[in-house]
Amino acid sequence: MKKALLLSFVLMLALITQAWAQNKTVTGRVTDLTTGEAMPGVTVRLQGTTTAAPTDASGNYSISVPASEGKLVFSFIGYINKEVAIGNQSTLNVALASDTQNLNEVVVVAYGTADPATFTGSVAQIGAEKLSQRPVTNVTSAIAGQAAGVQVSGGSGQPGAGPDIRIRGFSSVNYANDPLYVVDGVPYTAGLSNLNTEDIASISILKDAASTALYGSRATNGVVMITTKRGKKNQVQVNVRALQGVSSRAVPEYDRVNAQEYYPLMWEAYRNSLVNATTTREQASQRATNDIKGLLGYNPFNVPDNQIVRTDGTLNPEAQLLWGDDLDWEKALTRDGSRSDYTVSFNGGTEKSDYYVSLGYLKEKGYLIKSDFERFSGRMNVNTNLTNWFKAGVNVNYTLTNSNQASTGSATGFVNPFFFSRGIGPIYPVYQHDPATGAYVLDANGERIYDLGGSSPTMTRPVYPGRHIVAETEFNNNLYRRNVLGGRTYGEITFLKDFKFTGNFAVDITNYEEQTYENTIVGDGAPAGRAGRTLYNLTSYTANQLLNYNKTLAGVHTVDFLLGHENYNRSFDNLDGSKSGEIIADNTELQNFGTTNSFNTYHQDHRIESYFGRANYTFNDKYTVSGSYRRDGSSRFYKDVRWGSFWSVGASWRLDKETFFTMPTWVDMVKLRSSYGQVGNENIGDYYAWQALYTLGRNNGPEAGFSQESLGNQGLIWEKNNSYDAGVEFALFRNRLSGSVEYFNRESEDLLFEVQLPLSSGVASRIENIGSMYNRGLEIRLAGDIIKTSAFTWNLDVNWTTYKNEITKLPYDELVSGTKKLKKGRSLQDFWLREYYGVDPDNGDALYRAITYNESNSKIIGSDTVTSNANNARYHYAGSAIPKFSGGVTNTFTYKGFTLSALLTYSVGGQFYDSQYATLMNHGTYGGAMHEDMLNRWQNPGDITNVPRLQVGNTANLAAASDRWLTDASYLNFRSVSLGYNLPAALSTRLKLRNVNIFATGENLALITKRKGMNVAQTFSGTTSAVYVPARVLSLGMNLSL
Amino acid sequence: MKKTIYSVFLASALVFSSCEKDYLETAPTNAVTAGDVLSSTKNAMAALNGIHRLLYSQFNSSQNQGGEGSMKIMMDALGEDWVQTLGTSWWASEHNWTSHRNATSTSSYNHAWYYFYYRIIANANVLINGLDAATGPAAEKQMVIGEALIYRAWCHFQLVQAFGERYDAGKTNDQLGVPLMLTATTEGQPRATVEKVYEQINKDLDDGITMLTGLEARPAKSHFNAAVAKGIKARVALAMQNWSVAATAAQEAIQQSGATLMSRTQYTSGFNSIDNPEWIWGSMMQADQTNYFYSFFAYMSANYSSTAIRQNPKKINSVLYDQVPATDIRKELWDPTGASIPAPPNGVKVKYGQKKFLVANTSLSIGDVPHMRLAELYLILAEAEARQGMSAAAATHLATLLSARNPSYVESTSTGQDLVDEILIQRRVELWGEGFRFLDLKRTNSPLDRTGANHIPQWAWALTGGNFTVAAGAKEWQFLFPQAEINVNKAIVQNPL
């Protein structure tokens, strides 16, 4: 401090001295653009001179300059330099923007970067600042809500898993709709959970043909380009990022009935099934009272088996639960999850070289038992200018992951914790109990014993008999270990002034080992025990050579050419085996098992060779035209048809730079752009689909064997997508408000379908390129500072998307597929379901609109012919899973050092087929759980309700799949909220730190939907299943730089 | 100069980096190209073994489509002698006679049946028609083609029995059968008449028998030899009510098979080993060819720990059981009290539960599956003789079988229909669970009758709830053609719905 005073004094003297020379003094204050905080230590220099002054602790400066001459340059490490003309002002207050915002100055596009001011394509960019406070393990989680035209699914709570992404609708009916992920310029094969989000500098989402066509046959679904960080020249910086959090279940379980409600409901369902011509309701009630325990197997109450439910259908008022504390299976499966995420990174450089080195550690303990994810990640990115014409760099990363995975692979598997715990009735205990006293049965060590559902002759569980999700989850293993090594290297030669030749080579190597074990006590592995291993090595290489030419002629003509060649080679080796017959306990090595069940290996190759080029021409920063072309040859197709051409053309026009008319002064920038092009989708699942093949491994005893598998199709080619894009981008009111409005029309053709062959030909289908579909839509993005004062800023960033999807050509008239029916003129996501009409007040029947009048099951209500027989129910198109519109809203408030940021994603309209609810509304299974809505069921003639009669054995009619299970899919998701505080510079300086940011953050804080429990954003097709429900993560974090 | 160096460097970089011509030629390592299959008899033999393997491979990713073993369960599920404990899971709709009458579903059993047998035919046709240029020993080629012909015959036979109205020797059988697939084609074929289908079956059988006759011993009981082919010919003749051919073929098959009837000890050892002397044709499963929960034994054994067995062990019709004499070893295949069932842990033990089928190793769902046993040939022979009025011969042949089962058996003195009825009862007992019941009911034009036995009413209804009988000759005896076939094969005429 003393030093600063002294310095100021000296400077003052200097200023005074200089003042004599017809100079004047300029003063002012320098603040941080984002936080509004004063910035000490900023260098204020008169351009082109050595005259300079620093700012003081309050950010104030004073500098003596020649009268009305020159510019002041404000500079500070980590911030963008700012130049201000002095003119005749004597006070100049300046706000500096930090370098992270610098990213928006160029956008990362295919094989290079582009100037957003003239770029003709549609691209959305997400910077590192959007990631730094997000406790996300998989970077795709951070994309939700950030970009217009990008739909992100709800994701999974499975540690390490990320959500799926759809860019501008669906381009394929049967094959991949996932975008191509490109990491540091190369299609990434290793899985995005291998990337440490802290290493990511930016994410570019390329949406239209002009931006994606250079990825040719892999571009139909858009491209997500992830660029990792690199060092900054002439500085050294160490960053530490630490996050520590807790996780829990984000979407709650459905509201289900409790034991006291359940018994009478099942009594009634059984009673109603007994009533017929010869059995009166009274007789049936008596029998139900006597029998119901036998059917449900367990009597959790302290009353005799035949007195649980009285003959009037109500629970015996004396009934008290014997093991009321032991009925919560969900609780037995969950725990307090946690998440720790630490990264240390060094970045910096000299005049000629830069480096970024990081080491990260992540440990995620899922809220579900036996699910976790541990990741070590390291990255090193070094670039150097060896000479003035040669530049080279290496970017290497390594990731090691260890993860226990929850068994949610099969949505209806008995080992699926969500399926089992959701479906089991509320009367079955987790542990064994004495049927008389309800006391826990203990083993020799005094431990409680899992109740497998048949522990005593008087207690047999009719639902999931002999299975036990807690025991199986605990005793089984399902884990993997994965090593990923990735490398990118390049050499770049600049020659003849405007030419640049770059050779890139990249490799991604994944080694994966999965171990499974099924125990000897309970479940599919019992009684023998089973163990399996899957090992694979996935290696992908990409090598390319790029030639760039860039020149500005006469100051107004900017031309930019790119020519390139690329090889892609993916090679996959798999080994898997399983054995059964465990010999000694607690050893899951394969030699501890007696019998080999399977032992197989295979190898796959996938190769693409490509030639491509791009040309851009800009006149006077005003008019830009661009074109790109790529020719891909893919090993997936037969040699005569494997080469395909993909291309795009685009143009942009900066209206604000136009000279023949003048924009209002509040318009800072307006750009019109449009593009059209054709891209392809060669990701058709199978690598050898064109070939007629016999499958190996159909050995018959000891004799070798193979059998016919496919007929092949030598004419098979990639799916195509013709993509049109038109948009306007703008910045208004001195850049206070910016945004874009875009229209897109993506038309898919040559869509691949499994064309059915006669079953009698022995091969059920063959894939052929027949089918077309389009997605047309509009997307809007608006971002701006609603309030902006020196102390307080409110920034709002909103995006909104709507689109329409329609099938225009199919190989068949129509195809019913699950809850949908594909048909020309309809959408891929249109529900095709029985039309539910309501409940018949006379008898509680579920009524559906009828196909025909049929005396035995139909009636006419008003002008409607309805039926109680599901087979006579009429199907209709019942709405679409595609929302009317959806998007994201980010509100950011900054006040002094505080920043509060909240990201909401929303979806309005569209339908959701809630099959999980439908299952809970099914009363056909003794022992199956029920939704609370069952309490509203029809009971007596005259009852007006929407829940039909309960009747075991008639659920095919009473609870048939129909539009009764469709629910409005609208939702509002509090995806991410964070509150951060930047320590005042004065304080952090005193701590010898450059910057200190502490924050609290939450992911998936709340999901508001029509029905509790509904995991509405699980898929894009409006369906759900028993998946690992997303996690809510609350974290405290800190970013330190020194 | 510098310019030239750069240009040369650049040009070479672009040229050399483009790859050799075959860079984009890739082939799978876990498959063989169709062309290679027909290049040698060795490969053709592997393709034939692939067909044998299809008999115990999973189809349609379905847990109840595990090859021929599942087809057998289907045939018994449609009958009255196979009784369920629970009717809510696998085989429920098959047992209720709705699955094979559901045209639209791709997981119902008409679809399963249709695709399974035609898939084998397609594999067989490749071998029957394509081995002209194959290198290798003539005898090997003959064996491959001969066995492929038997497969084609047997599959068409299985198909026509399910989809066509039964063959009636007393009339012209110009009712529609199934498409005859004699070449590898994806062109949909129309339904041939039942008469035509049987004609082709017999032709293929005769051609196959000719080719297989005189060859060296088959490599394993999973292969066909002339004796098995004659056994199949006997089955076909029985279905055609061609009693004399049935008797002759059965007689020859018995003599040439080299099989002997099981001892009483062997009889209760679980019906899971192809080494059993009575087995003539069967699928043999190794541990590393396990078919998990779609195995025959995952449903039909008493002691494997699958949900189906723990929850829904299979039982015998109590009426049928009661007709088995106490001294008959077969009485021990079921337990009317349930107490002795070797049920898996947490499994229920039920009255009249079966213990005929047992897995040898409870850690594996596998077991060899019998497709033809000597006992069946004796039953065919006896029935064919009895129906021709050769009562004495029939009774003797029946006694040969039954004396092995029951030391106290006294040769029947019945004649005519009484004797036939006796033989048919013995067929039900002897072949319980081996996949004969539905086809026997259909070929004998008998009704289905599940009344009066230990069937649990809510699970045992047929066609509609509360109904336990299906009249002989009703339209429901015909499987419906799968809609998947009709959609693309416009030549198919659907059976009456």
Coordinates of C-alpha atoms in Angstrom, one line a residue, chain A residues 240-478:
Chain A
V240 CA -8.1 -24.5 -9.1
R241 CA -11.7 -25.5 -9.3
A242 CA -13.3 -27.5 -6.6
L243 CA -16.9 -28.6 -6.2
Q244 CA -18.4 -30.6 -3.5
G245 CA -22.0 -31.6 -3.5
V246 CA -24.8 -33.8 -2.5
S247 CA -27.1 -35.6 -4.8
S248 CA -30.6 -37.0 -4.5
R249 CA -33.5 -38.1 -6.7
A250 CA -34.8 -35.2 -8.8
V251 CA -38.1 -36.6 -10.0
P252 CA -40.0 -38.1 -7.1
E253 CA -41.8 -41.4 -7.2
Y254 CA -45.4 -41.5 -8.2
D255 CA -48.0 -41.2 -5.4
R256 CA -48.9 -44.8 -4.6
V257 CA -51.4 -46.1 -2.1
N258 CA -50.3 -47.4 1.3
A259 CA -50.9 -50.7 2.9
Q260 CA -54.2 -49.7 4.5
E261 CA -55.5 -48.4 1.2
Y262 CA -54.1 -51.3 -0.8
Y263 CA -55.8 -54.2 0.9
P264 CA -59.3 -53.0 0.4
L265 CA -58.6 -52.1 -3.2
M266 CA -57.3 -55.5 -4.1
W267 CA -60.2 -57.0 -2.1
E268 CA -62.6 -55.1 -4.3
A269 CA -60.7 -56.0 -7.5
Y270 CA -61.0 -59.7 -6.5
R271 CA -64.6 -59.3 -5.3
N272 CA -65.7 -57.7 -8.6
S273 CA -64.2 -60.6 -10.5
L274 CA -66.3 -63.1 -8.5
V275 CA -69.7 -61.5 -9.2
N276 CA -71.6 -63.3 -11.9
A277 CA -74.9 -64.8 -12.7
T278 CA -74.7 -67.4 -10.0
T279 CA -72.7 -65.4 -7.4
T280 CA -74.3 -62.3 -5.8
R281 CA -72.3 -59.3 -4.7
E282 CA -72.8 -60.3 -1.1
Q283 CA -71.6 -63.9 -1.6
A284 CA -68.7 -62.5 -3.5
S285 CA -67.8 -60.0 -0.8
Q286 CA -67.8 -62.8 1.8
R287 CA -65.6 -64.9 -0.3
A288 CA -63.3 -62.0 -1.0
T289 CA -62.9 -61.3 2.7
N290 CA -62.0 -64.9 3.3
D291 CA -59.7 -65.3 0.4
I292 CA -57.9 -62.0 -0.1
K293 CA -55.0 -62.8 2.1
G294 CA -54.4 -66.0 0.3
L295 CA -54.1 -64.1 -3.0
L296 CA -51.9 -61.4 -1.7
G297 CA -49.8 -63.8 0.3
Y298 CA -48.9 -61.4 3.1
N299 CA -50.9 -60.2 6.0
P300 CA -49.1 -57.1 7.3
F301 CA -51.7 -56.4 10.0
N302 CA -52.3 -57.7 13.5
V303 CA -55.7 -59.1 12.6
P304 CA -56.6 -62.6 11.4
D305 CA -56.2 -63.4 7.7
N306 CA -60.0 -63.5 7.1
Q307 CA -60.6 -60.3 9.0
I308 CA -58.4 -57.8 7.2
V309 CA -61.0 -56.4 5.0
R310 CA -64.6 -56.4 6.2
T311 CA -67.4 -57.6 3.9
D312 CA -68.3 -54.0 3.2
G313 CA -65.0 -53.5 1.6
T314 CA -63.4 -51.4 4.3
L315 CA -60.3 -52.1 6.3
N316 CA -60.8 -53.6 9.7
P317 CA -60.5 -50.6 12.0
E318 CA -58.5 -52.8 14.4
A319 CA -55.9 -53.4 11.8
Q320 CA -52.4 -52.1 12.8
L321 CA -49.3 -52.6 10.7
L322 CA -46.9 -55.2 12.0
W323 CA -43.9 -54.0 9.9
G324 CA -44.9 -50.5 9.0
D325 CA -41.3 -49.4 9.1
D326 CA -40.2 -51.9 6.6
L327 CA -42.4 -51.3 3.5
D328 CA -40.4 -48.7 1.7
W329 CA -38.3 -50.4 -1.0
E330 CA -37.3 -47.2 -2.6
K331 CA -35.8 -46.0 0.7
A332 CA -33.9 -49.3 1.0
L333 CA -32.4 -48.7 -2.4
T334 CA -31.4 -45.0 -2.0
R335 CA -28.8 -43.2 0.0
D336 CA -27.4 -39.7 0.2
G337 CA -25.5 -39.3 -3.0
S338 CA -22.4 -37.1 -3.3
R339 CA -20.3 -35.5 -5.9
S340 CA -16.7 -34.2 -5.7
D341 CA -15.1 -32.6 -8.6
Y342 CA -11.6 -31.1 -8.5
T343 CA -9.4 -29.8 -11.2
V344 CA -6.1 -28.1 -11.1
S345 CA -4.9 -26.5 -14.3
F346 CA -1.9 -24.5 -15.4
N347 CA -2.0 -22.3 -18.4
G348 CA 0.3 -19.8 -19.9
G349 CA 2.9 -19.3 -22.4
T350 CA 5.7 -17.3 -23.8
E351 CA 5.8 -15.2 -26.9
K352 CA 6.2 -18.3 -29.0
S353 CA 4.5 -21.1 -27.1
D354 CA 1.6 -21.7 -25.0
Y355 CA 0.5 -24.6 -22.8
Y356 CA -2.5 -25.8 -20.9
V357 CA -2.1 -28.7 -18.4
S358 CA -4.8 -30.0 -16.2
L359 CA -5.5 -32.8 -13.8
G360 CA -9.0 -33.6 -12.7
Y361 CA -10.6 -36.0 -10.3
L362 CA -14.3 -36.6 -10.1
K363 CA -16.1 -38.9 -7.7
E364 CA -19.9 -39.3 -8.1
K365 CA -21.7 -41.5 -5.7
G366 CA -25.2 -42.0 -7.0
Y367 CA -28.2 -41.7 -4.8
L368 CA -29.0 -45.3 -5.7
I369 CA -27.0 -47.9 -3.9
K370 CA -24.2 -49.6 -5.9
S371 CA -24.0 -46.8 -8.5
D372 CA -21.0 -44.6 -8.8
F373 CA -18.6 -43.0 -11.1
E374 CA -14.9 -42.1 -10.5
R375 CA -12.9 -40.4 -13.1
F376 CA -9.2 -39.3 -13.3
S377 CA -8.5 -37.0 -16.2
G378 CA -5.5 -35.3 -17.4
R379 CA -4.9 -33.1 -20.4
M380 CA -1.9 -31.3 -21.9
N381 CA -2.2 -28.9 -24.8
V382 CA 1.1 -27.4 -26.0
N383 CA 1.4 -25.2 -29.1
T384 CA 4.5 -23.5 -30.4
N385 CA 5.6 -21.3 -33.3
L386 CA 8.9 -22.8 -34.1
T387 CA 9.7 -20.4 -36.8
N388 CA 7.7 -17.6 -38.4
W389 CA 6.4 -20.1 -41.0
F390 CA 6.0 -23.3 -38.9
K391 CA 3.7 -23.9 -36.1
A392 CA 2.9 -27.2 -34.3
G393 CA 1.1 -28.5 -31.3
V394 CA 0.1 -31.5 -29.3
N395 CA -3.0 -32.0 -27.3
V396 CA -3.1 -35.2 -25.3
N397 CA -5.6 -36.4 -22.7
Y398 CA -6.0 -39.4 -20.6
T399 CA -9.0 -40.6 -18.7
L400 CA -9.5 -43.5 -16.3
T401 CA -13.0 -44.2 -15.2
N402 CA -14.3 -46.7 -12.7
S403 CA -18.0 -47.1 -12.4
N404 CA -20.6 -49.3 -10.7
Q405 CA -23.7 -49.1 -12.8
A406 CA -27.3 -49.6 -11.7
S407 CA -29.0 -52.4 -13.6
T408 CA -31.5 -50.3 -15.5
G409 CA -30.6 -51.8 -18.9
S410 CA -33.9 -53.6 -19.1
A411 CA -36.9 -51.4 -18.3
T412 CA -38.8 -54.5 -17.1
G413 CA -36.0 -56.5 -15.6
F414 CA -36.4 -57.8 -12.1
V415 CA -32.9 -56.4 -11.4
N416 CA -34.0 -52.9 -12.4
P417 CA -34.3 -51.1 -9.1
F418 CA -36.9 -48.6 -10.4
F419 CA -39.0 -51.2 -12.0
F420 CA -39.1 -53.4 -8.9
S421 CA -39.5 -50.8 -6.2
R422 CA -42.1 -48.9 -8.2
G423 CA -44.1 -52.1 -8.9
I424 CA -44.1 -54.0 -5.7
G425 CA -47.2 -53.6 -3.5
P426 CA -47.1 -51.7 -0.3
I427 CA -47.6 -54.7 2.0
Y428 CA -44.4 -56.6 1.3
P429 CA -41.4 -56.1 3.7
V430 CA -37.8 -55.8 2.7
Y431 CA -36.7 -58.0 5.6
Q432 CA -38.2 -61.2 7.0
H433 CA -40.6 -60.8 9.9
D434 CA -42.3 -63.1 12.2
P435 CA -45.8 -63.5 10.7
A436 CA -47.4 -63.4 14.2
T437 CA -45.6 -60.7 16.0
G438 CA -44.2 -58.7 13.1
A439 CA -40.7 -58.8 14.7
Y440 CA -37.7 -58.9 12.5
V441 CA -36.3 -62.4 12.0
L442 CA -32.6 -62.3 12.8
D443 CA -29.8 -64.5 11.7
A444 CA -27.1 -66.0 13.9
N445 CA -25.2 -62.7 13.9
G446 CA -28.3 -60.8 14.9
E447 CA -28.6 -59.3 11.4
R448 CA -31.9 -58.9 9.6
I449 CA -32.5 -61.3 6.7
Y450 CA -33.8 -60.3 3.3
D451 CA -37.3 -61.5 2.6
L452 CA -37.1 -63.2 -0.8
G453 CA -40.9 -63.6 -0.8
G454 CA -41.3 -67.1 0.5
S455 CA -39.8 -67.0 3.9
S456 CA -42.6 -68.9 5.6
P457 CA -45.4 -71.2 4.4
T458 CA -47.9 -68.5 5.4
M459 CA -46.1 -65.8 3.5
T460 CA -45.6 -66.2 -0.2
R461 CA -45.3 -63.0 -2.3
P462 CA -47.2 -63.4 -5.6
V463 CA -45.3 -60.5 -7.2
Y464 CA -41.7 -61.0 -8.2
P465 CA -41.5 -64.3 -6.3
G466 CA -38.1 -65.4 -5.3
R467 CA -36.7 -62.0 -6.3
H468 CA -35.4 -59.2 -4.2
I469 CA -34.1 -56.0 -5.6
V470 CA -32.2 -54.8 -2.6
A471 CA -30.4 -58.2 -2.1
E472 CA -29.7 -58.6 -5.8
T473 CA -28.4 -55.0 -6.2
E474 CA -26.2 -55.5 -3.2
F475 CA -24.9 -59.0 -4.1
N476 CA -24.5 -58.6 -7.8
N477 CA -21.8 -56.6 -9.6
N478 CA -22.2 -54.6 -12.7

